[in-house]
Structure formats: structure tokens, C-alpha cells
Short mmCIF file of C-alpha atoms in Angstrom, two decimals:
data_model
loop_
_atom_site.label_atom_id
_atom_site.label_comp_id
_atom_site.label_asym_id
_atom_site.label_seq_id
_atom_site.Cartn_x
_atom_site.Cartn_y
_atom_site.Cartn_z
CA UNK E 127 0.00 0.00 0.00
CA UNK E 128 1.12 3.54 -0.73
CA UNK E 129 0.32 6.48 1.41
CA UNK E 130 0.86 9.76 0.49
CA UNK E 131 1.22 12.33 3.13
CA UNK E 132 0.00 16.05 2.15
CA UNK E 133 -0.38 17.54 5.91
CA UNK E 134 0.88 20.82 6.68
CA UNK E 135 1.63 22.54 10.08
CA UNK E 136 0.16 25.17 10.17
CA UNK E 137 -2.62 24.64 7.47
CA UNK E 138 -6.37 26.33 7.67
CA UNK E 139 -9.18 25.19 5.06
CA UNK E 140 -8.62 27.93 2.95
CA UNK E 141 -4.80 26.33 2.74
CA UNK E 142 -6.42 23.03 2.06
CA UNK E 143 -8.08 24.61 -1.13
CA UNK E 144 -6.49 27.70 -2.32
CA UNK E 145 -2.80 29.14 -2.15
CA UNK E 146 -1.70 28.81 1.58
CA UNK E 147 0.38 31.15 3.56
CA UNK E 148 3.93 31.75 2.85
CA UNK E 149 2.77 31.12 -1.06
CA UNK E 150 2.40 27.05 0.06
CA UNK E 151 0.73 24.84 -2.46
CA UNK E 152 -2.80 23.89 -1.73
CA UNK E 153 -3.31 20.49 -0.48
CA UNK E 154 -6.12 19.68 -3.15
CA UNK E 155 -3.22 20.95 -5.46
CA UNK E 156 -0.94 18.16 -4.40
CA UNK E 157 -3.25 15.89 -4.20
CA UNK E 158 -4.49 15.84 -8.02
CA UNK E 159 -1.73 14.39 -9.29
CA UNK E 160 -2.16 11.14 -7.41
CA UNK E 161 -6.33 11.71 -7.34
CA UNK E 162 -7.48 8.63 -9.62
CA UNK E 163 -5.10 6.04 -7.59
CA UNK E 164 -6.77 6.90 -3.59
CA UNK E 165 -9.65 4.72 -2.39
CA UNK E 166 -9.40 6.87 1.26
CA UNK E 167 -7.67 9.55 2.82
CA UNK E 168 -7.86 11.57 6.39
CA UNK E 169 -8.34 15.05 7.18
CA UNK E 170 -7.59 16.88 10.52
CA UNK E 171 -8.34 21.01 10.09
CA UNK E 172 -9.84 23.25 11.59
CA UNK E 173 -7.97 23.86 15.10
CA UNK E 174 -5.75 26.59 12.89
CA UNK E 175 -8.91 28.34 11.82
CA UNK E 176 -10.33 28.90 15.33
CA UNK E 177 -7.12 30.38 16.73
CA UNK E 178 -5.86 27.21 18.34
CA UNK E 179 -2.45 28.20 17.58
CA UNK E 180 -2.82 31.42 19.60
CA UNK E 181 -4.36 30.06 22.83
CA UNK E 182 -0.94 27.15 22.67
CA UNK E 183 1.10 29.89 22.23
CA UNK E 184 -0.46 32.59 24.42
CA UNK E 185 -1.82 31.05 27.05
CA UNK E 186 -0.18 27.41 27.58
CA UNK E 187 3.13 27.67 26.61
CA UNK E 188 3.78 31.62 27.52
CA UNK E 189 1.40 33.43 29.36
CA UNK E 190 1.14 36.62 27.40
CA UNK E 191 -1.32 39.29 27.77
CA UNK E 192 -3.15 38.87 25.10
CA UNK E 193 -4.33 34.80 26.50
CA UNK E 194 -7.98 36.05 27.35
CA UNK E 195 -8.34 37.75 24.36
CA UNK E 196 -7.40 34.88 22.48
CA UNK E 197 -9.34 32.14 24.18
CA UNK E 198 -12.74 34.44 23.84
CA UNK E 199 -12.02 35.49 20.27
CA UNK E 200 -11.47 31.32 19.48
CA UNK E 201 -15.02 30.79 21.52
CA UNK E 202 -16.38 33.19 19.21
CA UNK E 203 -15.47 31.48 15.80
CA UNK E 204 -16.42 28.13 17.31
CA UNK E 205 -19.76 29.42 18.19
CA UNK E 206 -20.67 30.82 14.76
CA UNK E 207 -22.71 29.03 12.68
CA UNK E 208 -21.08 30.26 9.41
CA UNK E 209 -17.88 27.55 9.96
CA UNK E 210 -20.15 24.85 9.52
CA UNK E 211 -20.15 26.28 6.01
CA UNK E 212 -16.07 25.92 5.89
CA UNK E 213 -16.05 22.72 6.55
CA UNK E 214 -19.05 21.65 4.33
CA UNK E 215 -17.18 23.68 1.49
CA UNK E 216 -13.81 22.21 2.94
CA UNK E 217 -15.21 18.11 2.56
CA UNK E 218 -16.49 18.53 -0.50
CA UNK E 219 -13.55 20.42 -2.20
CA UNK E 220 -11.09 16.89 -1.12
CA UNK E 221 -14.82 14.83 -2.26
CA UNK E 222 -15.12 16.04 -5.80
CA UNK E 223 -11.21 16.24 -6.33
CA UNK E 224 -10.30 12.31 -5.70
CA UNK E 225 -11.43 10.61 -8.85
CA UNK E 226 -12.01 6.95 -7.12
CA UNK E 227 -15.85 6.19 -7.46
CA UNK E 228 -15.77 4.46 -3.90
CA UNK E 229 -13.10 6.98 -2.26
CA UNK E 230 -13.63 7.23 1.50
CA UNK E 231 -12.98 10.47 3.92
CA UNK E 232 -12.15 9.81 7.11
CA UNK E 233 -12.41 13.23 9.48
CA UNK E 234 -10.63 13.17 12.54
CA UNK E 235 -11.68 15.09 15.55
CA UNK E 236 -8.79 16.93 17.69
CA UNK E 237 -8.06 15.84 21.13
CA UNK E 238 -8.30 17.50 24.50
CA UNK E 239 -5.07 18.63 26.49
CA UNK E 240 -5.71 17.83 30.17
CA UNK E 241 -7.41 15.82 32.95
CA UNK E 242 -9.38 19.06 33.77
CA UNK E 243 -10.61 16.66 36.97
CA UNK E 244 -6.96 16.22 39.25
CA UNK E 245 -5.80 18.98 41.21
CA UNK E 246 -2.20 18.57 40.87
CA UNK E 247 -1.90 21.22 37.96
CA UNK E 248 -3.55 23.69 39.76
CA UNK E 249 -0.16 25.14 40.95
CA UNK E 250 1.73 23.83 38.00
CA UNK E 251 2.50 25.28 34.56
CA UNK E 252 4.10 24.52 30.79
CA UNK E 253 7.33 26.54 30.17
CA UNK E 254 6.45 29.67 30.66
CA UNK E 255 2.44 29.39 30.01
CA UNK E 256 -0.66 30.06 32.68
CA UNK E 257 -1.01 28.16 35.73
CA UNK E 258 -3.53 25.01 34.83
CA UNK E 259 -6.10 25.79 36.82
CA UNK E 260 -8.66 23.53 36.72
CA UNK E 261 -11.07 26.48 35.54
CA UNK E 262 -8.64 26.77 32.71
CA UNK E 263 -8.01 23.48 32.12
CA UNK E 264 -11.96 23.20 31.93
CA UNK E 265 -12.89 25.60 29.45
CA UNK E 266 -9.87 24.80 26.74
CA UNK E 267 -11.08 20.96 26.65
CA UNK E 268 -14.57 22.87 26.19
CA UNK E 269 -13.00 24.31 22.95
CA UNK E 270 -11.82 21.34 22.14
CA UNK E 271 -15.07 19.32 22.32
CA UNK E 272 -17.42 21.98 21.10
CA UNK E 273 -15.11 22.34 17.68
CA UNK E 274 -15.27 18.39 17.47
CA UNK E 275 -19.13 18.56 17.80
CA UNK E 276 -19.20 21.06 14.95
CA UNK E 277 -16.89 18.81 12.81
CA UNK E 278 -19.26 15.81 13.22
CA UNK E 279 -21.81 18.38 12.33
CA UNK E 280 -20.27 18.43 9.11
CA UNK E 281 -19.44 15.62 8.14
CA UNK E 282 -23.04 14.30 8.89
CA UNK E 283 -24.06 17.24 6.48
CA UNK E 284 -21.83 16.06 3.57
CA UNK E 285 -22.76 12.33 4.26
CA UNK E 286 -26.27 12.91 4.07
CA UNK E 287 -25.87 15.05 0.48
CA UNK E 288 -23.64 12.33 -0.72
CA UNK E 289 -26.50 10.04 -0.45
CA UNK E 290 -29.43 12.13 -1.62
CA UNK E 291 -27.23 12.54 -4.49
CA UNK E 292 -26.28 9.30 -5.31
CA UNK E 293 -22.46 8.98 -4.94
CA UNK E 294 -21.20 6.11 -4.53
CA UNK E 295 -18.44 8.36 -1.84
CA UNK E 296 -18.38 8.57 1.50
CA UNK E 297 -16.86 10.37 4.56
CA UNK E 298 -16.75 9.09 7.99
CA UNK E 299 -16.05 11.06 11.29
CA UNK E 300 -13.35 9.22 13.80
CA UNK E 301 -13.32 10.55 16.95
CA UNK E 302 -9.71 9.52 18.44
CA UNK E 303 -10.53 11.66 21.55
CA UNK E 304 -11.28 8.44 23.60
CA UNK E 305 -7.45 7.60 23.00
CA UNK E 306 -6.16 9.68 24.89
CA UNK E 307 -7.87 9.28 28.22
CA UNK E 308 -4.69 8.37 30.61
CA UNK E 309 -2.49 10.10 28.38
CA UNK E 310 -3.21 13.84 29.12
CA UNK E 311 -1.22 16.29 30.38
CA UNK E 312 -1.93 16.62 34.84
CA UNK E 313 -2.85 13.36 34.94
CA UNK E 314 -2.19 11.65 38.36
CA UNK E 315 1.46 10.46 39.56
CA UNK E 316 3.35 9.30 38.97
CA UNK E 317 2.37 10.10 35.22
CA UNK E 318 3.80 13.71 34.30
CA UNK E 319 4.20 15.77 31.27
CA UNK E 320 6.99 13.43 29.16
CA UNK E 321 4.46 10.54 29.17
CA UNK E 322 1.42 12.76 27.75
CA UNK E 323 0.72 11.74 23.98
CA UNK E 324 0.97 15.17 23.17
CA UNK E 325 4.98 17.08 22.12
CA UNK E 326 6.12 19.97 24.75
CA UNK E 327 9.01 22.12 23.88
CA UNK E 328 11.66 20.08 25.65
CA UNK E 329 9.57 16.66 25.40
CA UNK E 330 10.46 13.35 23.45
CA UNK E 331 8.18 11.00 21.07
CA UNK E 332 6.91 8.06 22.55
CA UNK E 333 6.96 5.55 19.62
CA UNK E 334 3.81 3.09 18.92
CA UNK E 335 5.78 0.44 21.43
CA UNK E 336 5.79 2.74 24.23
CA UNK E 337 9.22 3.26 24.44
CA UNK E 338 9.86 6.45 25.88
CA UNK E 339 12.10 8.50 28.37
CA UNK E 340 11.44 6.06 31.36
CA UNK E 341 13.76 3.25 29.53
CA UNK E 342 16.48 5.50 28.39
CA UNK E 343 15.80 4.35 24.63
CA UNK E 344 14.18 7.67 23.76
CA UNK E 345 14.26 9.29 20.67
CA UNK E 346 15.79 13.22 21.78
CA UNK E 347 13.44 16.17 21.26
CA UNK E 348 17.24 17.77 19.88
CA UNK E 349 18.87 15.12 18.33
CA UNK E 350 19.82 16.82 14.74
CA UNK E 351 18.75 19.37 12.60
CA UNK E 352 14.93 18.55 11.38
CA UNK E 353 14.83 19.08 7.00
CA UNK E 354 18.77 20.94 7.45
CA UNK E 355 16.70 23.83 9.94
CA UNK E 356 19.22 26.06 11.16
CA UNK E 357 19.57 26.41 14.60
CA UNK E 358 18.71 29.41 16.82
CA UNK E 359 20.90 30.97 19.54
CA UNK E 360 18.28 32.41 21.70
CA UNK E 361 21.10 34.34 23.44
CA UNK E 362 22.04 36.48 20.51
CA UNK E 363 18.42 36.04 19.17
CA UNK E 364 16.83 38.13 21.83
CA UNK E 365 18.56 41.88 20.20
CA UNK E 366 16.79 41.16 17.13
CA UNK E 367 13.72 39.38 17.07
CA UNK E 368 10.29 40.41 16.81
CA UNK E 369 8.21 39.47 19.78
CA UNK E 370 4.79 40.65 18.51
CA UNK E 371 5.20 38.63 14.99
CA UNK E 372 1.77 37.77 14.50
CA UNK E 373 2.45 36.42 10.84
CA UNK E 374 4.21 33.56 12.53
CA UNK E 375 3.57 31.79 16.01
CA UNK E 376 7.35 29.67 16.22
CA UNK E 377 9.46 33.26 16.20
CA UNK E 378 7.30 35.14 18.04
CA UNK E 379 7.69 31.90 20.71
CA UNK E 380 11.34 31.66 20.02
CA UNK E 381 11.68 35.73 20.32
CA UNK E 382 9.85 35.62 23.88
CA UNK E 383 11.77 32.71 25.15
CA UNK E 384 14.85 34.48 24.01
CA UNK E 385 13.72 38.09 25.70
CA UNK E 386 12.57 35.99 28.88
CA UNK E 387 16.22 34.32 29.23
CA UNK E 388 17.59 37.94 28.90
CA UNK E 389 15.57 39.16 31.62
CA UNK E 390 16.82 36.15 33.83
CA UNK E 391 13.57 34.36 33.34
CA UNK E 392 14.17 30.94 33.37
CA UNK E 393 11.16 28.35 31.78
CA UNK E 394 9.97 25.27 34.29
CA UNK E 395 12.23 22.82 32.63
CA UNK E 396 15.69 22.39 31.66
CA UNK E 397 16.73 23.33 28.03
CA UNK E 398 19.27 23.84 26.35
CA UNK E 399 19.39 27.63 24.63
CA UNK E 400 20.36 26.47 20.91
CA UNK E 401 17.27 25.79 19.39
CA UNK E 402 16.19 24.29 16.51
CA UNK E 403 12.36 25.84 15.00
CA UNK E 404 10.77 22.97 14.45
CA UNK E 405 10.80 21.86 17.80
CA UNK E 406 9.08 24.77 18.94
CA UNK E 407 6.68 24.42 15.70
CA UNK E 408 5.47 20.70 16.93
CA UNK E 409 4.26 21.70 20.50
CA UNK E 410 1.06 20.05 21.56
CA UNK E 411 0.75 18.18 18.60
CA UNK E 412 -0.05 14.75 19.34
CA UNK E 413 3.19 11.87 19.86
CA UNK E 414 3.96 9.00 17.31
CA UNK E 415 2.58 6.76 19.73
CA UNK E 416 -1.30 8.61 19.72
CA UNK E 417 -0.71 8.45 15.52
CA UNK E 418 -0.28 4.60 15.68
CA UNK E 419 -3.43 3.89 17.87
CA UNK E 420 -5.49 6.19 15.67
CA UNK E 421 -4.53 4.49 12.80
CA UNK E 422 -5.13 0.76 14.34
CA UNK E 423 -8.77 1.85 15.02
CA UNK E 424 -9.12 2.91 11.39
CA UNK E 425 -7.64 -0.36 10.15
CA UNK E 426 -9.31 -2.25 12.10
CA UNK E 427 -12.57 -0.84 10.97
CA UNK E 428 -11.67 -0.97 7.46
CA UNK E 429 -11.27 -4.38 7.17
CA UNK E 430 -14.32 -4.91 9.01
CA UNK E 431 -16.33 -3.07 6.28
CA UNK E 432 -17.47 -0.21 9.23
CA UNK E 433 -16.31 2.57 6.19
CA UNK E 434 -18.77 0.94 3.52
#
């Protein structure tokens, strides 16, 4: 079986159809080329178009002023009825472009950050980020789940047309929420941050056998430059970044971890202060190990005939 991978960090629908940021490709660009040989794909958006981004940045990695301004401006977009629409607009775009009669989209729903139930956060933070309260903790899973309902929403939307109109497509929701239950950040001891299924700026993969930083066989969070990414000095970094860089989340992180340091503000954590981007890019996205279980439930319902 071939797989072709077309995700993008970063990526919003209107990336997914038109001309993305930084003059990317669209994703329904790359995928034509290889459109009349996929019988199923998966999609994952929407997180970027609601300002998830911003509250990770803002509030849960550094806790900037602007974090309650973010987290109500993202409840506002979730709680708009017009992004339905996007995501209608959004299936049907990847529907119409994949030329297999029987092709299959499988929409994944995102996953919440925290046990918002334990008290041991409530004193505890990421980095630099807001103390995880369990008020806070609360009301970004909230986001979380009430951007998933709208997604299934959607997709039920799209399914039902596809039917009234007779195609012989189909699109599926997968909610790999479940999955991570146990594997949140502030769950109880002695679990802590390295063994939630989700990247922090100085945390390691855990790969789909569970190996991780509690056997010594981990794979580094800095071990080598990702794609030849040059590395960033944070120490010389801080006299010329931009710290309000709103065209891109990683400097604007890099730039106020590099003007915190300067200050004599040191992070919860031990890093190092030559940085690589990408590391910084990947935070709170979810660990090899939460990929592989997603994609045994999808198997496993595939060749049981649950996607036909």
C-alpha cells in the first residue's frame, strides 16, 4: 500500500483549497496528481482556523497578555454558525477532487489537552504558560469538544448530500478523543508531562511500542537538525527578534523565550538555549505513539467493512 502524506503545520481550510500562507501549495493541489489512484484519505483542520495556535502559544506555553483575548475570540469562531459552512465547502472540495468512485474520507476530531478533573496542575505550569487551573483546564477541553461537535456536524451534512445525491463516496467522522484518556497532560502520579501523547518544547516522542524517556531508549526532542533547519541561539536572538510577529507563532515563541532568558527568566524545565524551529513548531501536537493507535482503530474498521 502507498500512502501519500499532504499535511501541513500550520494549514487552515482555505490552505487546504487555495494558495496557503507563505505562497504554500494547496493540499487539493498536491493531491491531483495522485487523485485517480486513492480509495481513502484523512483530514484533521480546523484547530488553525479557530485560533488554536494562539491560545498554545499565548496562554499554555507563555502566558502573554493577550491569552484572554485569544481564548474568547477562538469561543467566538467556534460558536458561529457560518464555519459549519467551511467545513461543508472544505469536505467537499477533497470529495469532488479524488477521482475513485468508492473513495472514502475519514475526518478526525482533535483531542483535548488535560485531565481538567486532578488537582495537581492547579499550581503547575508549561514553560512559561498560565497556571492550569482547573477552571482553565476546563474551558480549553470545552473548545476542544465543542469544535469536534461542529466537525461531526459536518461531516453528517456532507454524508447525508452524498447520499441524496447518489455517490457512490463517503466520509466518515473518527473521533480519536477516547485515546487519549490516561495520556493527558496533569494526569495523576506518577504520570507527568513526558508521558502525555501530546509534544512539549523540551519533550520526546513516545513511539507506537511505548518506548519512551522512562527506559532511556528515547528518541531526543534535539537530536539533529529537522529538513537541514538552522539552529537558533536564543542568546544572541533576543537583540533582534520580533516578539509581537503575529504572521508567525514559532518566532514570536522563540523571540519571547529568548527576551525571557535575557531578563533572567528561566522556563519550568531544563533546556538547552540552541534551538532548533521545528521543535518549537510541533508543541502540543499529538506523539507517534497517539498516531499509531489512531490508525489501528481505522484499520481495524476498514477491514471490518465499518467505512462501507
Amino acid at each position: 500500500m502507498e500512502v501519500y502524506h499532504l499535511g501541513c503545520t500550520g494549514a487552515s481550510m482555505n490552505d487546504v483549497i487555495n494558495t496557503g500562507w507563505n505562497n504554500r501549495t494547496s493540499q487539493i493541489d498536491l493531491m491531483k496528481p495522485k487523485a485517480g489512484e486513492g480509495e481513502w484519505g484523512t483530514l484533521s483542520i480546523g484547530g488553525n482556523d479557530v485560533g488554536f495556535a494562539n491560545i498554545v502559544a499565548n496562554c499554555i506555553m507563555f502566558d502573554r497578555p493577550s491569552c484572554d483575548a485569544d481564548m474568547n475570540f477562538t469561543e467566538t469562531l467556534i460558536s458561529d454558525p457560518r464555519l459549519v459552512g467551511q467545513f461543508t465547502t472544505t469536505y467537499w472540495k477533497v470529495l469532488d477532487t479524488a477521482l475513485y468512485h468508492d473513495f472514502r474520507l475519514i475526518v478526525t476530531s482533535y483531542s483535548q489537552f488535560f485531565n481538567a478533573e486532578t488537582a495537581i496542575c492547579d499550581n503547575r505550569y508549561i514553560f512559561y504558560g498560565r497556571y492550569l487551573t482547573r477552571e482553565f483546564r476546563t474551558r480549553v477541553n470545552k473548545m476542544v469538544a465543542d469544535l469536534n461537535l461542529l466537525i461531526q456536524i459536518a461531516v453528517s451534512i456532507v454524508e447525508l448530500q452524498l447520499v441524496l445525491g447518489g455517490s457512490r463516496k463517503g466520509i466518515f467522522f473518527e473521533d480519536w478523543d477516547s485515546l487519549f484518556t490516561g495520556h493527558r497532560f496533569c494526569e495523576e502520579p506518577p504520570l507527568d508531562w513526558p508521558d502525555a501523547w501530546f509534544f512539549t518544547i523540551n519533550g520526546v516522542d513516545i513511539l507506537p511500542n511505548n518506548t519512551n524517556h522512562t527506559n532511556n531508549t528515547a528518541v531526543p526532542q534535539w537530536a539533529g537538525p529537522p529538513w537541514g533547519e538552522t539552529p537558533v541561539n536564543l542568546t544572541s536572538f533576543a537583540s533582534s527578534c520580533n516578539g509581537e510577529n503575529p504572521g508567525n507563532l514559532t518566532s514570536q515563541m522563540l523571540c519571547t523565550w529568548a527576551r525571557n532568558l535575557g531578563e533572567g527568566r528561566e522556563p519550568d524545565g531544563d533546556f538547552s538555549t540552541v534551538v532548533y524551529p521545528w521543535w518549537i513548531t510541533k508543541t502540543l501536537h499529538p506523539k507517534s505513539v497517539a498516531h499509531r493507535a489512531l490508525s489501528k482503530v481505522i484499520y481495524q474498521k476498514w477491514i471490518n467493512g465499518d467505512y462501507f
